Coordinates of C-alpha atoms and ligand atoms in Angstrom, one line a residue:
M39 CA -144.3 -34.5 -156.9
T40 CA -145.4 -30.8 -157.8
D41 CA -144.4 -28.2 -155.0
Q42 CA -147.6 -26.7 -154.4
S43 CA -146.4 -23.4 -153.2
M44 CA -145.7 -20.2 -155.0
R45 CA -142.2 -20.3 -154.3
G46 CA -142.5 -23.9 -156.4
F47 CA -144.0 -22.0 -159.2
L48 CA -141.4 -19.3 -159.2
D49 CA -138.4 -21.7 -159.4
M50 CA -140.0 -23.2 -162.2
V51 CA -139.9 -20.1 -163.8
E52 CA -136.6 -19.1 -163.1
R53 CA -135.2 -22.6 -164.1
D54 CA -137.7 -23.3 -167.2
F55 CA -138.3 -19.7 -168.6
P56 CA -135.6 -17.2 -167.4
D57 CA -136.5 -15.0 -169.7
E58 CA -139.7 -14.8 -168.0
F59 CA -138.3 -14.0 -165.1
V60 CA -137.1 -10.7 -163.7
R61 CA -135.8 -9.1 -160.6
I62 CA -135.8 -5.4 -159.9
R63 CA -133.3 -4.6 -157.5
E64 CA -133.6 -1.0 -157.9
P65 CA -135.5 0.7 -154.8
V66 CA -139.4 1.1 -156.1
R67 CA -141.8 3.2 -154.3
Q68 CA -145.2 1.2 -152.6
E69 CA -147.1 3.9 -154.6
F70 CA -147.7 2.6 -158.6
D71 CA -144.1 1.4 -159.4
M72 CA -144.7 -2.4 -159.1
T73 CA -148.4 -2.2 -161.2
S74 CA -147.3 0.5 -163.6
M75 CA -143.7 -1.5 -164.8
V76 CA -146.3 -4.5 -165.6
F77 CA -148.5 -2.4 -167.8
E78 CA -145.0 -0.9 -169.4
F79 CA -144.0 -4.7 -169.9
E80 CA -147.7 -5.5 -171.6
K81 CA -146.9 -2.5 -173.8
A82 CA -143.6 -3.9 -175.1
G83 CA -145.7 -7.3 -175.5
R84 CA -144.0 -8.9 -172.3
T85 CA -145.5 -10.4 -169.2
P86 CA -142.9 -12.2 -167.3
V87 CA -142.9 -12.5 -163.2
I88 CA -141.8 -9.6 -161.6
Q89 CA -140.3 -9.5 -158.2
F90 CA -139.2 -6.5 -156.4
E91 CA -135.9 -7.0 -154.0
N92 CA -136.1 -3.4 -152.1
V93 CA -139.6 -1.9 -151.8
E94 CA -138.7 1.3 -150.0
G95 CA -139.6 1.4 -146.1
F96 CA -140.1 -2.2 -146.3
D97 CA -138.0 -5.4 -145.5
M98 CA -140.5 -8.2 -147.6
K99 CA -140.2 -8.7 -151.2
V100 CA -143.2 -8.3 -153.6
V101 CA -143.6 -10.3 -156.4
T102 CA -146.3 -9.9 -159.1
N103 CA -147.4 -10.8 -162.6
L104 CA -147.5 -14.7 -161.9
A105 CA -150.8 -15.1 -164.0
G106 CA -150.9 -13.0 -167.1
N107 CA -149.0 -15.6 -169.4
R108 CA -150.8 -18.6 -171.1
T109 CA -147.4 -20.4 -171.6
L110 CA -146.4 -20.2 -168.0
L111 CA -149.9 -21.4 -167.1
G112 CA -149.7 -23.8 -169.4
A113 CA -146.4 -25.1 -168.1
A114 CA -147.5 -24.7 -164.9
L115 CA -150.4 -27.5 -165.7
G116 CA -147.9 -29.7 -168.4
V117 CA -149.7 -28.5 -171.1
A118 CA -149.2 -26.1 -174.2
P119 CA -150.6 -22.8 -174.1
D120 CA -154.1 -23.7 -176.6
A121 CA -155.0 -26.8 -174.6
L122 CA -155.5 -24.5 -171.5
P123 CA -159.2 -24.5 -171.7
A124 CA -159.7 -28.1 -172.4
A125 CA -157.1 -29.2 -169.8
Y126 CA -158.8 -27.0 -167.0
R127 CA -162.2 -28.1 -167.6
E128 CA -161.7 -32.1 -167.3
R129 CA -159.5 -31.5 -164.5
C130 CA -161.7 -29.4 -162.4
Q131 CA -163.9 -32.1 -162.3
N132 CA -161.6 -34.9 -161.0
Y133 CA -162.1 -33.8 -157.6
I134 CA -159.5 -35.3 -155.2
P135 CA -159.9 -35.0 -151.3
V136 CA -156.9 -32.6 -149.6
E137 CA -154.2 -33.8 -147.6
T138 CA -154.0 -31.9 -144.1
L139 CA -151.2 -31.6 -142.5
D140 CA -150.1 -30.5 -138.8
T141 CA -147.6 -27.6 -139.6
A142 CA -146.7 -25.2 -142.2
P143 CA -143.8 -23.0 -143.0
W144 CA -146.3 -19.8 -143.0
Q145 CA -146.9 -20.9 -138.8
E146 CA -143.4 -19.5 -138.1
V147 CA -143.8 -16.3 -137.2
T148 CA -147.2 -15.2 -135.8
F149 CA -148.6 -11.6 -134.2
E150 CA -151.7 -11.0 -132.5
G151 CA -153.1 -7.9 -130.6
D152 CA -151.1 -4.9 -130.2
E153 CA -148.2 -7.0 -132.4
L154 CA -150.5 -7.1 -134.9
D155 CA -149.9 -4.8 -138.0
L156 CA -151.1 -5.1 -141.5
T157 CA -149.7 -1.6 -142.4
K158 CA -146.2 -3.2 -142.2
L159 CA -147.0 -5.2 -145.3
P160 CA -145.7 -3.5 -148.8
I161 CA -149.1 -3.8 -150.0
P162 CA -149.2 -1.5 -153.6
L163 CA -151.2 1.1 -154.1
H164 CA -152.2 0.1 -157.5
F165 CA -153.8 3.3 -159.3
A166 CA -153.9 6.8 -158.1
V167 CA -157.7 6.7 -158.1
D168 CA -157.5 3.8 -155.4
A169 CA -158.8 5.3 -152.1
A170 CA -155.7 3.2 -150.4
P171 CA -153.0 0.5 -151.0
Y172 CA -155.2 -2.8 -151.8
I173 CA -154.2 -6.7 -151.4
T174 CA -155.0 -7.5 -154.6
A175 CA -153.8 -11.5 -154.0
G176 CA -155.6 -12.4 -150.7
Q177 CA -157.4 -16.0 -150.9
L178 CA -160.1 -15.3 -149.0
S179 CA -161.3 -18.7 -147.2
A180 CA -164.8 -19.5 -145.2
R181 CA -167.5 -21.9 -144.6
D182 CA -170.8 -22.5 -145.5
P183 CA -172.5 -21.8 -142.2
E184 CA -175.3 -24.4 -143.1
T185 CA -173.2 -27.0 -144.7
G186 CA -169.7 -26.8 -143.5
I187 CA -168.2 -26.3 -147.3
D188 CA -165.8 -24.3 -147.6
T189 CA -164.7 -22.1 -150.5
T190 CA -161.3 -19.4 -151.2
G191 CA -161.1 -16.7 -154.1
F192 CA -159.6 -13.6 -154.4
H193 CA -161.3 -10.6 -153.1
R194 CA -159.9 -6.9 -153.1
L195 CA -158.9 -5.8 -149.6
M196 CA -158.8 -2.3 -149.0
L197 CA -155.8 -1.2 -146.2
K198 CA -158.3 0.7 -143.7
G199 CA -155.9 0.1 -140.8
K200 CA -153.9 -1.8 -138.0
N201 CA -156.0 -5.3 -138.1
K202 CA -158.6 -3.8 -140.4
L203 CA -159.6 -4.2 -143.9
G204 CA -162.8 -3.1 -146.5
L205 CA -164.0 -5.3 -149.0
S206 CA -166.3 -6.1 -151.8
L207 CA -168.4 -8.8 -152.6
H208 CA -170.1 -7.6 -155.6
S209 CA -169.3 -11.1 -157.5
R210 CA -172.6 -12.1 -155.3
R211 CA -171.1 -15.8 -155.6
R212 CA -170.5 -18.4 -153.1
M213 CA -168.4 -16.0 -150.2
Y214 CA -170.9 -13.0 -150.8
E215 CA -174.1 -16.4 -149.8
F216 CA -171.8 -17.8 -147.1
H217 CA -171.6 -13.7 -145.4
R218 CA -175.7 -13.5 -146.0
R219 CA -176.5 -16.5 -144.2
A220 CA -174.2 -16.1 -141.3
E221 CA -175.6 -12.5 -141.2
A222 CA -179.3 -14.2 -141.2
R223 CA -178.2 -15.8 -138.0
G224 CA -176.6 -12.8 -136.4
E225 CA -172.8 -13.9 -136.5
P226 CA -169.8 -12.6 -138.4
L227 CA -168.3 -14.6 -140.8
Q228 CA -165.0 -16.6 -139.9
A229 CA -162.6 -16.1 -142.8
A230 CA -158.7 -16.6 -143.4
I231 CA -156.8 -14.3 -146.4
T232 CA -153.8 -16.9 -147.6
L233 CA -151.3 -14.4 -149.6
G234 CA -148.6 -16.5 -151.7
I235 CA -150.4 -19.1 -153.6
H236 CA -149.6 -21.2 -156.9
P237 CA -151.3 -20.2 -160.0
I238 CA -153.1 -23.5 -159.7
H239 CA -154.9 -22.0 -156.9
Y240 CA -155.7 -19.1 -158.8
M241 CA -157.1 -20.6 -161.7
G242 CA -158.9 -23.5 -159.4
S243 CA -160.3 -20.8 -157.6
M244 CA -161.8 -19.1 -160.7
A245 CA -164.2 -22.7 -161.2
Y246 CA -168.1 -21.4 -161.1
H247 CA -169.7 -24.3 -162.3
Y248 CA -169.6 -27.4 -160.0
P249 CA -171.8 -29.2 -157.2
P250 CA -172.8 -27.7 -153.6
G251 CA -171.0 -30.4 -151.7
V252 CA -167.8 -30.1 -153.6
R253 CA -164.7 -28.5 -151.7
K254 CA -162.7 -25.8 -154.0
L255 CA -159.9 -27.2 -152.4
E256 CA -160.8 -30.4 -154.4
I257 CA -160.7 -28.8 -157.0
I258 CA -157.3 -27.6 -156.9
G259 CA -156.2 -30.9 -155.6
G260 CA -157.7 -32.1 -159.4
L261 CA -155.9 -29.3 -161.2
F262 CA -152.4 -30.5 -159.6
G263 CA -153.9 -34.2 -159.8
A264 CA -152.5 -35.3 -156.6
P265 CA -154.2 -34.1 -153.0
Y266 CA -153.8 -30.3 -152.3
R267 CA -152.0 -29.9 -149.0
V268 CA -153.5 -27.7 -146.8
A269 CA -153.1 -26.9 -142.5
R270 CA -155.1 -25.9 -140.2
C271 CA -155.6 -22.1 -138.9
F272 CA -154.7 -21.6 -135.4
D273 CA -158.0 -19.9 -134.7
S274 CA -161.0 -21.6 -136.2
D275 CA -161.1 -24.7 -138.5
L276 CA -160.5 -23.2 -142.0
E277 CA -158.2 -25.1 -143.7
V278 CA -155.3 -22.8 -145.9
P279 CA -152.8 -24.1 -148.6
E280 CA -149.6 -25.7 -146.2
G281 CA -147.5 -23.5 -149.0
A282 CA -148.5 -20.5 -148.4
E283 CA -146.4 -17.3 -147.5
I284 CA -148.9 -15.0 -145.1
V285 CA -151.8 -16.0 -143.7
I286 CA -154.5 -13.5 -141.4
E287 CA -157.1 -15.0 -140.1
G288 CA -160.2 -12.8 -139.0
E289 CA -163.8 -12.3 -139.4
I290 CA -166.0 -10.5 -142.0
L291 CA -168.5 -8.5 -139.8
A292 CA -172.1 -8.8 -139.9
N293 CA -174.7 -5.9 -140.3
T294 CA -171.2 -3.5 -140.6
H295 CA -170.7 -1.7 -143.7
E296 CA -167.8 0.8 -144.1
P297 CA -166.7 3.3 -147.0
E298 CA -164.7 1.0 -149.4
G299 CA -163.3 1.7 -153.1
P300 CA -162.7 3.1 -155.4
F301 CA -160.6 1.1 -157.1
G302 CA -159.1 0.6 -160.1
E303 CA -160.8 -2.7 -161.3
F304 CA -160.5 -5.1 -164.3
T305 CA -162.8 -3.1 -166.6
G306 CA -160.4 -0.5 -167.0
Y307 CA -162.4 1.7 -164.9
A308 CA -162.6 3.2 -161.3
S309 CA -164.9 1.1 -159.6
Y310 CA -167.4 3.1 -157.0
R311 CA -169.3 0.2 -156.5
S312 CA -168.9 -1.7 -153.6
T313 CA -170.9 -4.5 -150.8
E314 CA -168.8 -2.1 -148.4
N315 CA -167.5 -4.9 -145.7
V316 CA -165.2 -5.2 -143.0
F317 CA -162.9 -7.6 -142.4
V318 CA -160.9 -7.4 -139.0
A319 CA -158.1 -9.3 -138.8
K320 CA -157.4 -11.2 -135.1
R321 CA -153.8 -12.6 -136.1
I322 CA -151.1 -12.9 -139.1
S323 CA -148.8 -15.4 -139.4
M324 CA -145.7 -15.8 -142.0
R325 CA -142.6 -17.3 -143.1
R326 CA -139.5 -16.0 -141.4
D327 CA -138.6 -14.7 -144.9
A328 CA -141.8 -14.0 -146.7
I329 CA -142.9 -12.5 -149.8
L330 CA -145.8 -11.0 -150.6
H331 CA -147.7 -12.1 -153.5
S332 CA -149.5 -9.0 -155.5
V333 CA -152.3 -9.4 -158.6
A334 CA -151.6 -6.2 -160.9
S335 CA -155.2 -5.2 -161.0
G336 CA -156.7 -2.8 -163.2
T337 CA -156.7 -4.5 -167.0
A338 CA -153.3 -6.3 -166.6
A339 CA -153.4 -9.5 -167.9
D340 CA -152.3 -10.6 -164.2
H341 CA -155.8 -9.7 -162.9
I342 CA -157.9 -11.5 -166.2
L343 CA -156.6 -14.2 -167.9
I344 CA -157.3 -16.7 -165.4
S345 CA -160.8 -15.7 -165.4
S346 CA -161.1 -16.0 -169.1
I347 CA -159.3 -19.6 -169.1
S348 CA -162.1 -20.5 -166.7
R349 CA -165.0 -19.1 -168.3
E350 CA -163.3 -20.4 -172.0
A351 CA -163.7 -23.7 -170.3
E352 CA -167.2 -23.3 -168.8
I353 CA -168.4 -21.5 -171.7
L354 CA -166.7 -24.7 -174.2
N355 CA -168.7 -26.9 -171.8
T356 CA -172.1 -26.1 -172.1
L357 CA -172.0 -25.9 -175.8
Q358 CA -170.3 -29.1 -176.7
R359 CA -173.1 -30.9 -175.0
N360 CA -175.3 -30.0 -178.0
L361 CA -173.5 -28.7 -180.2
P362 CA -170.4 -31.0 -181.3
N363 CA -169.5 -28.4 -183.8
V364 CA -168.2 -25.8 -182.2
T365 CA -164.4 -25.7 -182.6
G366 CA -163.4 -23.4 -180.0
V367 CA -163.9 -20.3 -177.4
H368 CA -161.8 -17.4 -176.8
V369 CA -162.8 -14.9 -174.0
P370 CA -160.3 -12.0 -174.5
V371 CA -158.2 -10.4 -171.8
I372 CA -158.6 -7.0 -174.0
T373 CA -162.1 -7.0 -173.6
A374 CA -162.2 -7.0 -169.5
G375 CA -162.2 -11.0 -169.9
G376 CA -165.8 -12.7 -169.1
L377 CA -167.6 -9.9 -171.0
M378 CA -167.3 -10.9 -174.3
A379 CA -166.7 -14.4 -175.8
I380 CA -166.0 -15.5 -179.7
V381 CA -167.1 -18.8 -180.2
G382 CA -166.2 -20.9 -183.4
M383 CA -168.0 -23.6 -185.0
K384 CA -168.6 -25.2 -188.2
K385 CA -171.9 -24.7 -188.7
T386 CA -174.0 -27.4 -190.5
A387 CA -177.6 -25.7 -190.2
E388 CA -179.1 -22.4 -189.7
G389 CA -179.9 -21.3 -186.5
Q390 CA -176.9 -23.4 -185.0
A391 CA -174.8 -19.8 -184.2
R392 CA -177.7 -18.4 -182.2
Q393 CA -178.5 -21.4 -180.1
A394 CA -174.4 -21.2 -179.3
I395 CA -175.3 -17.2 -178.4
M396 CA -178.4 -18.3 -176.0
A397 CA -176.2 -21.2 -174.5
A398 CA -172.9 -18.8 -174.4
L399 CA -175.1 -16.1 -172.6
G400 CA -176.6 -18.3 -170.4
T401 CA -173.6 -20.1 -169.2
E402 CA -171.7 -16.9 -167.5
F403 CA -173.9 -13.9 -166.3
Y404 CA -171.0 -11.8 -166.7
C405 CA -170.8 -12.7 -171.0
K406 CA -172.3 -9.8 -172.7
C407 CA -171.6 -10.1 -176.1
V408 CA -171.3 -13.4 -177.4
V409 CA -169.9 -13.2 -181.7
V410 CA -170.2 -16.7 -183.4
V411 CA -167.7 -17.2 -186.7
D412 CA -166.9 -19.5 -188.7
D413 CA -164.3 -22.0 -188.6
D414 CA -162.2 -20.2 -191.1
V415 CA -161.7 -17.4 -189.0
D416 CA -159.0 -17.6 -185.8
I417 CA -160.7 -16.3 -183.1
F418 CA -157.6 -15.8 -181.0
N419 CA -156.9 -13.5 -183.5
L420 CA -159.1 -10.5 -183.0
S421 CA -158.6 -8.6 -185.8
D422 CA -160.1 -11.8 -187.9
V423 CA -162.8 -11.8 -185.8
M424 CA -163.6 -8.1 -186.5
W425 CA -163.2 -8.9 -190.4
A426 CA -166.0 -11.6 -190.4
V427 CA -168.2 -9.2 -188.1
I428 CA -168.4 -6.5 -190.7
T429 CA -168.3 -8.4 -194.0
R430 CA -170.3 -11.8 -192.9
T431 CA -173.2 -9.4 -190.7
R432 CA -176.3 -7.4 -191.5
A433 CA -177.0 -5.6 -188.3
D434 CA -180.7 -6.1 -188.8
K435 CA -180.6 -9.9 -189.2
D436 CA -177.9 -10.5 -187.3
F437 CA -177.4 -9.1 -184.2
V438 CA -179.4 -10.2 -181.5
F439 CA -180.5 -8.2 -178.1
I440 CA -181.9 -9.4 -174.7
P441 CA -182.7 -6.1 -172.6
G442 CA -183.1 -6.7 -168.7
A443 CA -180.4 -9.6 -168.8
M444 CA -178.6 -10.2 -165.5
G445 CA -175.2 -8.2 -165.6
A446 CA -171.8 -7.9 -163.5
I447 CA -172.3 -4.8 -161.0
L448 CA -169.1 -3.4 -162.4
D449 CA -170.0 -3.1 -165.9
P450 CA -170.1 0.8 -166.1
T451 CA -173.3 -0.2 -168.5
S452 CA -175.6 -2.3 -165.9
D453 CA -178.2 -0.3 -164.8
P454 CA -177.3 1.4 -160.8
E455 CA -179.8 -0.3 -159.3
D456 CA -180.7 -3.3 -160.4
H457 CA -177.5 -4.0 -162.5
T458 CA -179.5 -5.4 -165.4
L459 CA -178.3 -4.4 -168.8
T460 CA -178.9 -5.5 -172.6
K461 CA -177.1 -8.6 -173.9
L462 CA -176.1 -8.9 -177.7
G463 CA -175.2 -11.5 -180.0
V464 CA -173.9 -11.2 -183.4
D465 CA -173.8 -14.5 -185.6
A466 CA -171.0 -13.0 -187.8
T467 CA -171.3 -17.0 -189.8
K468 CA -171.7 -17.1 -193.3
P469 CA -175.4 -18.4 -194.5
S470 CA -175.7 -21.7 -195.1
G471 CA -176.9 -23.5 -198.0
R472 CA -176.1 -20.9 -200.6
D473 CA -173.0 -19.5 -201.8
F474 CA -171.0 -16.7 -200.1
A475 CA -168.3 -14.3 -201.4
E476 CA -165.2 -16.2 -202.3
R477 CA -162.5 -15.8 -199.1
L478 CA -158.8 -14.7 -200.1
T479 CA -156.6 -17.2 -199.2
I480 CA -152.6 -17.6 -199.8
A481 CA -151.6 -20.9 -199.3
G482 CA -149.5 -22.6 -196.9
G483 CA -146.9 -23.5 -199.4
Q484 CA -147.0 -20.3 -201.2
R485 CA -146.3 -18.7 -197.6
D486 CA -143.8 -21.1 -196.9
R487 CA -141.8 -20.0 -200.3
V488 CA -142.2 -16.0 -199.4
R489 CA -140.7 -16.8 -195.9
G490 CA -138.0 -18.1 -197.2
I491 CA -137.4 -15.5 -199.2
M492 CA -137.5 -13.4 -196.8
E493 CA -135.5 -14.9 -194.2
R494 CA -132.7 -15.5 -196.9
A495 CA -133.1 -11.4 -197.4
G496 CA -131.9 -10.8 -194.1
F497 CA -135.2 -10.5 -191.7
K498 CA -136.1 -12.2 -189.1
L499 CA -139.3 -13.9 -188.5
Ligands
LIG173 C1 -157.6 -10.8 -158.8 C2 -158.8 -10.7 -158.8 C3 -159.9 -10.2 -157.8 C4 -161.2 -10.4 -157.6 N1 -161.6 -9.5 -156.5 C5 -162.8 -9.6 -156.4 C6 -163.7 -8.9 -155.7 O1 -162.8 -8.1 -154.9 N2 -164.8 -9.0 -155.0 C7 -165.4 -10.1 -155.7 O2 -166.6 -10.5 -155.4 N3 -165.1 -11.1 -156.6 C8 -163.8 -11.0 -156.6 N4 -163.2 -11.7 -157.9 C9 -164.0 -13.1 -158.2 C10 -164.1 -13.8 -157.3 O3 -162.4 -14.5 -157.0 C11 -164.8 -15.1 -158.1 O4 -165.7 -14.2 -158.8 C12 -164.6 -16.2 -157.3 O5 -165.0 -17.5 -158.3 C13 -165.7 -16.7 -156.1 O6 -165.7 -17.3 -155.2 P1 -166.8 -18.1 -154.9 O7 -167.9 -18.6 -155.7 O8 -166.4 -19.3 -154.2 O9 -167.3 -17.0 -153.7 C14 -161.9 -11.4 -158.0 C15 -161.3 -12.3 -159.1 C16 -160.0 -12.2 -159.3 C17 -159.3 -13.3 -160.4

């Protein structure tokens, strides 16, 4: 049975991918060191899990960058990296009810009242622009006040005091709606923040499209291929992962707004836009030797890659219902994840690329640009994609604009008042039914031949 805890994942990485597990024993500062080290690794082409054993001024270890690496995420699901979107799509539709346990390791130590102090956690300050240290790996859970169905998802949490966190529900999805419904009744929303989850929970929490009666915890079970093991909170009927490191129970206040942000967001910009909500903590419980999980913020792959995979899966799902000749979808991390999608297709008729553009843009409102290419173009190689865009399009004919469409609030080009923006579709497929310029190619056998010569000349390929 898979160990469903964050520790289970860390053990797997250290055992099976030792080069992808880095321990930093030298003291590091709470300010900037942890997130900026993730960016230095990325600049060197690496995305290892990093565990900081010694954060100055704190006893607790911090682990980051658990989700920036397609190989490790594939290993977590037991599939090859390029099979991730398809595996994600299939397993997310196999809902498995949770298994509720009476006790959990995170119940070992618990603090409430005057003893509760969130400032004792080594919460990183990620960027110089950030208003305060931010919890970035807090899975917030709450129930729909009308149906009782719960959800769980990451939301940035600004440290505001011993028992207070600021948050922004800008994605305007289920949690935003649950809070709005509680507020309409004049009530706060009971909520719990879980820190220290397996990346499969992270993946499941990014599922967007599923029927209203389903619990995200059941989708996570589908991804694990087994019931997700959860335990009940002390102060509410919320259920959180049994394997968690830390659980913070409390509520999101009704009709209360306080300044929140700025925060270095996935777009690569400081975000000053926020719904400015307030979470008040009532209790914090943790393992005796709890490790703090932090997601590297900004444009780090740790922040973006799982959203990319879940959007690849959702868009593929929509497109292949109607266009079986779609060969793949890539949502690149470097274009801030969900803002852009590249679709590969084996075009058989004119107009299919535009069908794909409309369907892909309609699947996910974050998506503002869709590029469709022929299947001789490698959608995961952005140089190849740009080559196709520049050599296979005529701007007046192949670029489609959709003004006034719903965009992501955090997209700096979205209208500051109503958050709309102009979406773009690029048909970079060759015209069908007539000859087009012949692409230069080097045959596989020829490549093998010169690679052999190069290797014998001492070049490591
Ligand atoms: C690391 C990370 C941080 C996130 N932070 C926020 C946030 O601060 N506010 C927000 O509304 N969405 C945030 N999101 C996106 C939501 O978690 C995501 O849209 C989720 O699917 C919402 O779930 P729900 O529809 O069940 O509420 C974040 C996602 C990730 C991966």
